[in-house]
Structure formats: C-alpha cells, structure tokens
Amino acid sequence: RKEVEQDPGPFNVPEGATVAFNCTYSNSASQSFFWYRQDCRKEPKLLMSVYSSGNEDGRFTAQLNRASQYISLLIRDSKLSDSATYLCVVPYPMRFGAGTRLTVKP
Amino acid sequence: DAGVIQSPRHEVTEMGQEVTLRCKPISGHDYLFWYRQTMMRGLELLIYFNNNVPIDDSGMPEDRFSAKMPNASFSTLKIQPSEPRDSAVYFCASSLAGGPGEQYFGPGTRLTVT
C-alpha cells in the first residue's frame, strides 16, 4: 500500500456542483494532515490544515477519519477558479499524494 | 513581504555538468524543504533543514545530490554530475516552527538536462 493514495481523477464538474476527494494514508501515527492546491505549472499552495476531526473554511470542508485512515476534501458550489490539482499531504516526513485533478466547467 | 525566492527559474544544461539551485526562504521561517516534481513520481521530498541543520536527507536520490544551508536566509541544492533523469521541477519551501506542515513554496526551478 502506498503511503498516501488519492482518487486519480480527473473530476469534471459543472459550476455550482459539489465535489469530494478522498485520500487514504498508511502512517497511523500522523496527527496532522494538509490539502494543497496546485495550478498548472505553478507551485503548490496550502489550502487547508486538518489537526482534529475536520476543518471548514467557506466552501471547503476537510474531514478526517482516523479509524479508516482517510481524509476527504469537499468543495461546495464549485467555481471555475477551483480548477486545479488537489494534493493530499501526510507528515512526517512530508508525503504528497499524486494529486486529484479537478476541472470546473461553465 | 517577499515569498520564497528561487533562482534560476529555468536551467538547461548538458549531461555531466554541475547544476546549482538557490533558495531564499521567508524571513523568520525555521524550516526549509527541497522537493522534486516529475510527472512519473509526483512531488518528492528530497531533504529538509531545521534552523539550518539538515534533519532528514533520506529522499536525496544519490551521492550526486547535495544540499547546504549556510545561514538562515540561503540554501543551495547541487547536482554533480547532472544526468537527463534529473530533469524535473525543483521546489524550495519554508515554514514556521509551529507548523512545519504549513509550507510556503517558491515558484520552482525547471531543470532540463540534455
């Protein structure tokens, strides 16, 4: 089993849709988790940190299930600007998932 | 405040040449990370420093790669000799002590070895 596995995607959704990504991890000792987004040919940028059961920031919700060792990212009312690759990160050391590509269409 | 600065942004070199990538972290940050990103392998952690001291270099692919952090505001990643399989985007990132997972990435150096 890979240390961090993500839905491969791509996800193609219309504007306004709700979309969810899952990420499973193997290191049961990890206490914190992160979601980064990466636009094409750009650097990754921190989207959300997850230190307990979950976190919510506007249209974005991250949830953690320690028993099943997965975290999810939910995007509500998706915008064209949400189109990017979303990377799940499990420390330490920092292990990045392969990323899930999202395209939001008009 | 300036973000993480990397130079050069693009580097094209021939196999066998030495390549030096440079990074200036955000002022006040305690951690510095070097990553490599390729289509095949994704984003991989190469090495990271805490307060200028290398903590984990297990991701460094082989002896051809070396990294230094002589002071809190500068780090280098050197490849000698370079090989075509080293072609990738190399990112530097920095973070505060209280949140090493919350990293700020530089724009990256796109390296092509012919």
mmCIF file of C-alpha atoms in Angstrom:
data_model
loop_
_atom_site.group_PDB
_atom_site.id
_atom_site.type_symbol
_atom_site.label_atom_id
_atom_site.label_comp_id
_atom_site.label_asym_id
_atom_site.label_seq_id
_atom_site.Cartn_x
_atom_site.Cartn_y
_atom_site.Cartn_z
ATOM 1 C CA ARG A 1 0.000 0.000 0.000
ATOM 2 C CA LYS A 2 1.333 3.424 -0.912
ATOM 3 C CA GLU A 3 1.906 5.848 1.948
ATOM 4 C CA VAL A 4 -0.613 8.319 0.519
ATOM 5 C CA GLU A 5 -3.198 7.415 -2.107
ATOM 6 C CA GLN A 6 -5.675 9.722 -3.765
ATOM 7 C CA ASP A 7 -8.572 9.409 -6.162
ATOM 8 C CA PRO A 8 -6.808 9.635 -9.523
ATOM 9 C CA GLY A 9 -9.465 11.755 -11.197
ATOM 10 C CA PRO A 10 -9.828 13.704 -13.322
ATOM 11 C CA PHE A 11 -13.045 15.145 -11.991
ATOM 12 C CA ASN A 12 -15.004 17.234 -14.468
ATOM 13 C CA VAL A 13 -17.926 19.048 -12.851
ATOM 14 C CA PRO A 14 -20.227 21.938 -13.768
ATOM 15 C CA GLU A 15 -20.142 25.231 -11.909
ATOM 16 C CA GLY A 16 -22.118 25.088 -8.699
ATOM 17 C CA ALA A 17 -21.610 21.360 -8.206
ATOM 18 C CA THR A 18 -20.403 19.732 -5.026
ATOM 19 C CA VAL A 19 -17.378 17.506 -5.397
ATOM 20 C CA ALA A 20 -15.455 15.372 -2.907
ATOM 21 C CA PHE A 21 -11.995 13.861 -2.992
ATOM 22 C CA ASN A 22 -10.675 11.097 -0.798
ATOM 23 C CA CYS A 23 -7.177 10.365 0.399
ATOM 24 C CA THR A 24 -6.007 7.289 2.299
ATOM 25 C CA TYR A 25 -2.795 7.065 4.282
ATOM 26 C CA SER A 26 -0.765 4.279 5.855
ATOM 27 C CA ASN A 27 1.057 6.084 8.694
ATOM 28 C CA SER A 28 -1.326 5.704 11.620
ATOM 29 C CA ALA A 29 0.937 7.880 13.781
ATOM 30 C CA SER A 30 0.243 11.019 11.752
ATOM 31 C CA GLN A 31 -1.581 13.646 13.781
ATOM 32 C CA SER A 32 -1.989 16.390 11.218
ATOM 33 C CA PHE A 33 -2.887 16.466 7.570
ATOM 34 C CA PHE A 34 -2.939 19.022 4.812
ATOM 35 C CA TRP A 35 -4.567 19.782 1.495
ATOM 36 C CA TYR A 36 -2.623 21.806 -1.048
ATOM 37 C CA ARG A 37 -3.774 23.012 -4.445
ATOM 38 C CA GLN A 38 -1.539 23.314 -7.433
ATOM 39 C CA ASP A 39 -2.405 25.208 -10.572
ATOM 40 C CA CYS A 40 -0.876 24.141 -13.850
ATOM 41 C CA ARG A 41 2.852 24.900 -13.948
ATOM 42 C CA LYS A 42 2.694 26.694 -10.591
ATOM 43 C CA GLU A 43 3.864 25.918 -7.098
ATOM 44 C CA PRO A 44 1.641 24.116 -4.559
ATOM 45 C CA LYS A 45 -0.232 26.369 -2.148
ATOM 46 C CA LEU A 46 -1.667 25.423 1.215
ATOM 47 C CA LEU A 47 -5.442 25.124 1.106
ATOM 48 C CA MET A 48 -6.356 23.615 4.467
ATOM 49 C CA SER A 49 -4.810 22.091 7.565
ATOM 50 C CA VAL A 50 -6.547 19.301 9.478
ATOM 51 C CA TYR A 51 -5.488 18.799 13.086
ATOM 52 C CA SER A 52 -8.558 17.153 14.581
ATOM 53 C CA SER A 53 -11.649 15.567 13.112
ATOM 54 C CA GLY A 54 -12.071 18.191 10.468
ATOM 55 C CA ASN A 55 -11.909 21.772 9.334
ATOM 56 C CA GLU A 56 -14.182 24.101 7.403
ATOM 57 C CA ASP A 57 -13.282 27.229 5.501
ATOM 58 C CA GLY A 58 -16.040 28.754 3.447
ATOM 59 C CA ARG A 59 -16.954 26.395 0.641
ATOM 60 C CA PHE A 60 -14.240 23.924 1.610
ATOM 61 C CA THR A 61 -14.560 21.199 4.238
ATOM 62 C CA ALA A 62 -11.894 18.690 5.178
ATOM 63 C CA GLN A 63 -12.778 15.668 7.274
ATOM 64 C CA LEU A 64 -10.567 13.122 8.974
ATOM 65 C CA ASN A 65 -11.436 9.522 9.750
ATOM 66 C CA ARG A 66 -8.597 8.114 11.843
ATOM 67 C CA ALA A 67 -10.149 4.670 12.232
ATOM 68 C CA SER A 68 -10.250 4.153 8.488
ATOM 69 C CA GLN A 69 -7.163 6.287 7.864
ATOM 70 C CA TYR A 70 -8.584 8.607 5.279
ATOM 71 C CA ILE A 71 -9.188 12.291 4.856
ATOM 72 C CA SER A 72 -11.581 13.919 2.468
ATOM 73 C CA LEU A 73 -11.975 17.326 0.881
ATOM 74 C CA LEU A 74 -15.422 18.609 -0.008
ATOM 75 C CA ILE A 75 -15.914 21.599 -2.272
ATOM 76 C CA ARG A 76 -19.402 23.116 -2.381
ATOM 77 C CA ASP A 77 -20.740 25.482 -5.023
ATOM 78 C CA SER A 78 -17.650 24.936 -7.166
ATOM 79 C CA LYS A 79 -16.263 27.853 -9.167
ATOM 80 C CA LEU A 80 -14.295 27.957 -12.383
ATOM 81 C CA SER A 81 -11.344 29.165 -10.293
ATOM 82 C CA ASP A 82 -11.387 25.920 -8.308
ATOM 83 C CA SER A 83 -9.949 24.118 -11.324
ATOM 84 C CA ALA A 84 -6.590 22.791 -10.153
ATOM 85 C CA THR A 85 -4.864 19.689 -8.854
ATOM 86 C CA TYR A 86 -5.506 18.958 -5.183
ATOM 87 C CA LEU A 87 -2.710 17.304 -3.235
ATOM 88 C CA CYS A 88 -3.199 15.390 -0.015
ATOM 89 C CA VAL A 89 -0.219 15.603 2.366
ATOM 90 C CA VAL A 90 0.598 13.358 5.323
ATOM 91 C CA PRO A 91 3.564 14.164 7.564
ATOM 92 C CA TYR A 92 6.186 13.450 8.750
ATOM 93 C CA PRO A 93 8.267 13.471 6.680
ATOM 94 C CA MET A 94 6.056 15.197 4.199
ATOM 95 C CA ARG A 95 4.448 12.694 1.860
ATOM 96 C CA PHE A 96 2.416 14.117 -1.001
ATOM 97 C CA GLY A 97 -0.246 12.167 -2.815
ATOM 98 C CA ALA A 98 -0.185 12.056 -6.593
ATOM 99 C CA GLY A 99 -2.980 14.608 -6.701
ATOM 100 C CA THR A 100 -6.530 14.747 -7.992
ATOM 101 C CA ARG A 101 -7.211 16.948 -10.959
ATOM 102 C CA LEU A 102 -10.414 18.973 -10.919
ATOM 103 C CA THR A 103 -11.888 20.847 -13.851
ATOM 104 C CA VAL A 104 -14.931 23.021 -13.259
ATOM 105 C CA LYS A 105 -16.805 23.835 -16.454
ATOM 106 C CA PRO A 106 -19.290 26.636 -17.177
ATOM 107 C CA ASP B 1 6.660 40.592 2.486
ATOM 108 C CA ALA B 2 8.506 38.617 -0.167
ATOM 109 C CA GLY B 3 7.751 34.950 -0.515
ATOM 110 C CA VAL B 4 10.238 32.155 -1.077
ATOM 111 C CA ILE B 5 12.665 33.122 -3.804
ATOM 112 C CA GLN B 6 14.299 30.597 -6.095
ATOM 113 C CA SER B 7 16.874 31.020 -8.808
ATOM 114 C CA PRO B 8 17.280 30.357 -11.594
ATOM 115 C CA ARG B 9 13.697 29.849 -12.761
ATOM 116 C CA HIS B 10 14.840 27.799 -15.732
ATOM 117 C CA GLU B 11 18.061 25.909 -16.272
ATOM 118 C CA VAL B 12 19.105 23.965 -19.334
ATOM 119 C CA THR B 13 22.369 22.117 -19.106
ATOM 120 C CA GLU B 14 24.223 19.240 -20.675
ATOM 121 C CA MET B 15 24.715 15.881 -19.065
ATOM 122 C CA GLY B 16 27.764 15.835 -16.833
ATOM 123 C CA GLN B 17 27.624 19.498 -15.898
ATOM 124 C CA GLU B 18 27.247 20.789 -12.375
ATOM 125 C CA VAL B 19 23.963 22.456 -11.520
ATOM 126 C CA THR B 20 23.343 24.690 -8.520
ATOM 127 C CA LEU B 21 19.864 25.714 -7.481
ATOM 128 C CA ARG B 22 19.336 28.503 -4.969
ATOM 129 C CA CYS B 23 16.670 29.330 -2.447
ATOM 130 C CA LYS B 24 15.932 32.194 -0.090
ATOM 131 C CA PRO B 25 13.255 31.256 2.461
ATOM 132 C CA ILE B 26 10.760 33.618 4.023
ATOM 133 C CA SER B 27 12.420 35.643 6.756
ATOM 134 C CA GLY B 28 11.787 34.167 10.188
ATOM 135 C CA HIS B 29 10.920 30.709 8.976
ATOM 136 C CA ASP B 30 12.695 27.864 10.756
ATOM 137 C CA TYR B 31 12.208 25.031 8.288
ATOM 138 C CA LEU B 32 13.410 24.746 4.715
ATOM 139 C CA PHE B 33 12.452 21.938 2.349
ATOM 140 C CA TRP B 34 13.680 20.880 -1.070
ATOM 141 C CA TYR B 35 11.305 18.945 -3.354
ATOM 142 C CA ARG B 36 11.440 17.489 -6.828
ATOM 143 C CA GLN B 37 8.365 17.096 -9.036
ATOM 144 C CA THR B 38 8.043 14.921 -12.124
ATOM 145 C CA MET B 39 5.050 13.538 -13.962
ATOM 146 C CA MET B 40 6.086 9.987 -13.163
ATOM 147 C CA ARG B 41 6.928 10.332 -9.460
ATOM 148 C CA GLY B 42 4.920 13.348 -8.382
ATOM 149 C CA LEU B 43 6.205 15.635 -5.642
ATOM 150 C CA GLU B 44 9.018 14.097 -3.609
ATOM 151 C CA LEU B 45 10.717 15.460 -0.519
ATOM 152 C CA LEU B 46 14.488 15.438 -1.019
ATOM 153 C CA ILE B 47 15.796 16.989 2.194
ATOM 154 C CA TYR B 48 14.752 19.393 4.893
ATOM 155 C CA PHE B 49 16.516 21.658 7.370
ATOM 156 C CA ASN B 50 15.537 22.968 10.769
ATOM 157 C CA ASN B 51 17.421 26.055 11.920
ATOM 158 C CA ASN B 52 19.979 25.482 9.154
ATOM 159 C CA VAL B 53 20.673 21.891 10.248
ATOM 160 C CA PRO B 54 19.831 19.025 7.865
ATOM 161 C CA ILE B 55 17.290 16.796 9.591
ATOM 162 C CA ASP B 56 16.317 14.218 7.005
ATOM 163 C CA ASP B 57 18.086 13.658 3.704
ATOM 164 C CA SER B 58 16.693 10.195 3.055
ATOM 165 C CA GLY B 59 14.946 11.471 -0.045
ATOM 166 C CA MET B 60 18.142 12.575 -1.749
ATOM 167 C CA PRO B 61 18.370 10.183 -4.693
ATOM 168 C CA GLU B 62 22.100 9.565 -4.656
ATOM 169 C CA ASP B 63 25.519 10.983 -3.937
ATOM 170 C CA ARG B 64 25.330 13.246 -6.951
ATOM 171 C CA PHE B 65 22.909 15.404 -4.970
ATOM 172 C CA SER B 66 23.955 17.610 -2.091
ATOM 173 C CA ALA B 67 22.288 20.437 -0.197
ATOM 174 C CA LYS B 68 23.580 23.088 2.135
ATOM 175 C CA MET B 69 22.133 25.834 4.272
ATOM 176 C CA PRO B 70 24.992 28.068 5.406
ATOM 177 C CA ASN B 71 22.667 30.572 7.073
ATOM 178 C CA ALA B 72 19.011 31.208 7.776
ATOM 179 C CA SER B 73 18.424 33.090 4.548
ATOM 180 C CA PHE B 74 20.065 30.904 1.934
ATOM 181 C CA SER B 75 20.181 27.311 0.761
ATOM 182 C CA THR B 76 21.583 25.517 -2.273
ATOM 183 C CA LEU B 77 20.853 22.204 -3.952
ATOM 184 C CA LYS B 78 23.692 20.955 -6.110
ATOM 185 C CA ILE B 79 23.730 18.169 -8.673
ATOM 186 C CA GLN B 80 27.122 16.991 -9.845
ATOM 187 C CA PRO B 81 27.322 15.467 -12.387
ATOM 188 C CA SER B 82 23.850 16.034 -13.798
ATOM 189 C CA GLU B 83 22.013 13.364 -15.803
ATOM 190 C CA PRO B 84 18.966 13.534 -18.101
ATOM 191 C CA ARG B 85 16.844 11.723 -15.494
ATOM 192 C CA ASP B 86 17.396 14.689 -13.148
ATOM 193 C CA SER B 87 15.161 16.788 -15.393
ATOM 194 C CA ALA B 88 12.299 17.982 -13.187
ATOM 195 C CA VAL B 89 10.898 20.991 -11.386
ATOM 196 C CA TYR B 90 12.695 21.606 -8.110
ATOM 197 C CA PHE B 91 10.776 23.455 -5.414
ATOM 198 C CA CYS B 92 12.011 25.036 -2.243
ATOM 199 C CA ALA B 93 9.569 25.650 0.609
ATOM 200 C CA SER B 94 9.776 27.139 4.081
ATOM 201 C CA SER B 95 7.640 27.106 7.200
ATOM 202 C CA LEU B 96 7.491 28.261 10.784
ATOM 203 C CA ALA B 97 8.481 26.077 13.718
ATOM 204 C CA GLY B 98 4.926 25.841 14.975
ATOM 205 C CA GLY B 99 3.590 24.486 11.738
ATOM 206 C CA PRO B 100 6.148 22.666 9.610
ATOM 207 C CA GLY B 101 3.373 21.180 7.536
ATOM 208 C CA GLU B 102 2.064 24.606 6.559
ATOM 209 C CA GLN B 103 4.613 25.415 3.920
ATOM 210 C CA TYR B 104 5.119 28.258 1.502
ATOM 211 C CA PHE B 105 6.580 27.166 -1.795
ATOM 212 C CA GLY B 106 8.797 29.087 -4.127
ATOM 213 C CA PRO B 107 7.991 29.281 -7.852
ATOM 214 C CA GLY B 108 10.350 26.405 -8.620
ATOM 215 C CA THR B 109 13.314 25.851 -10.914
ATOM 216 C CA ARG B 110 12.583 23.959 -14.114
ATOM 217 C CA LEU B 111 15.701 21.915 -14.869
ATOM 218 C CA THR B 112 16.333 20.277 -18.212
ATOM 219 C CA VAL B 113 19.404 18.109 -18.642
ATOM 220 C CA THR B 114 20.145 17.168 -22.246
#
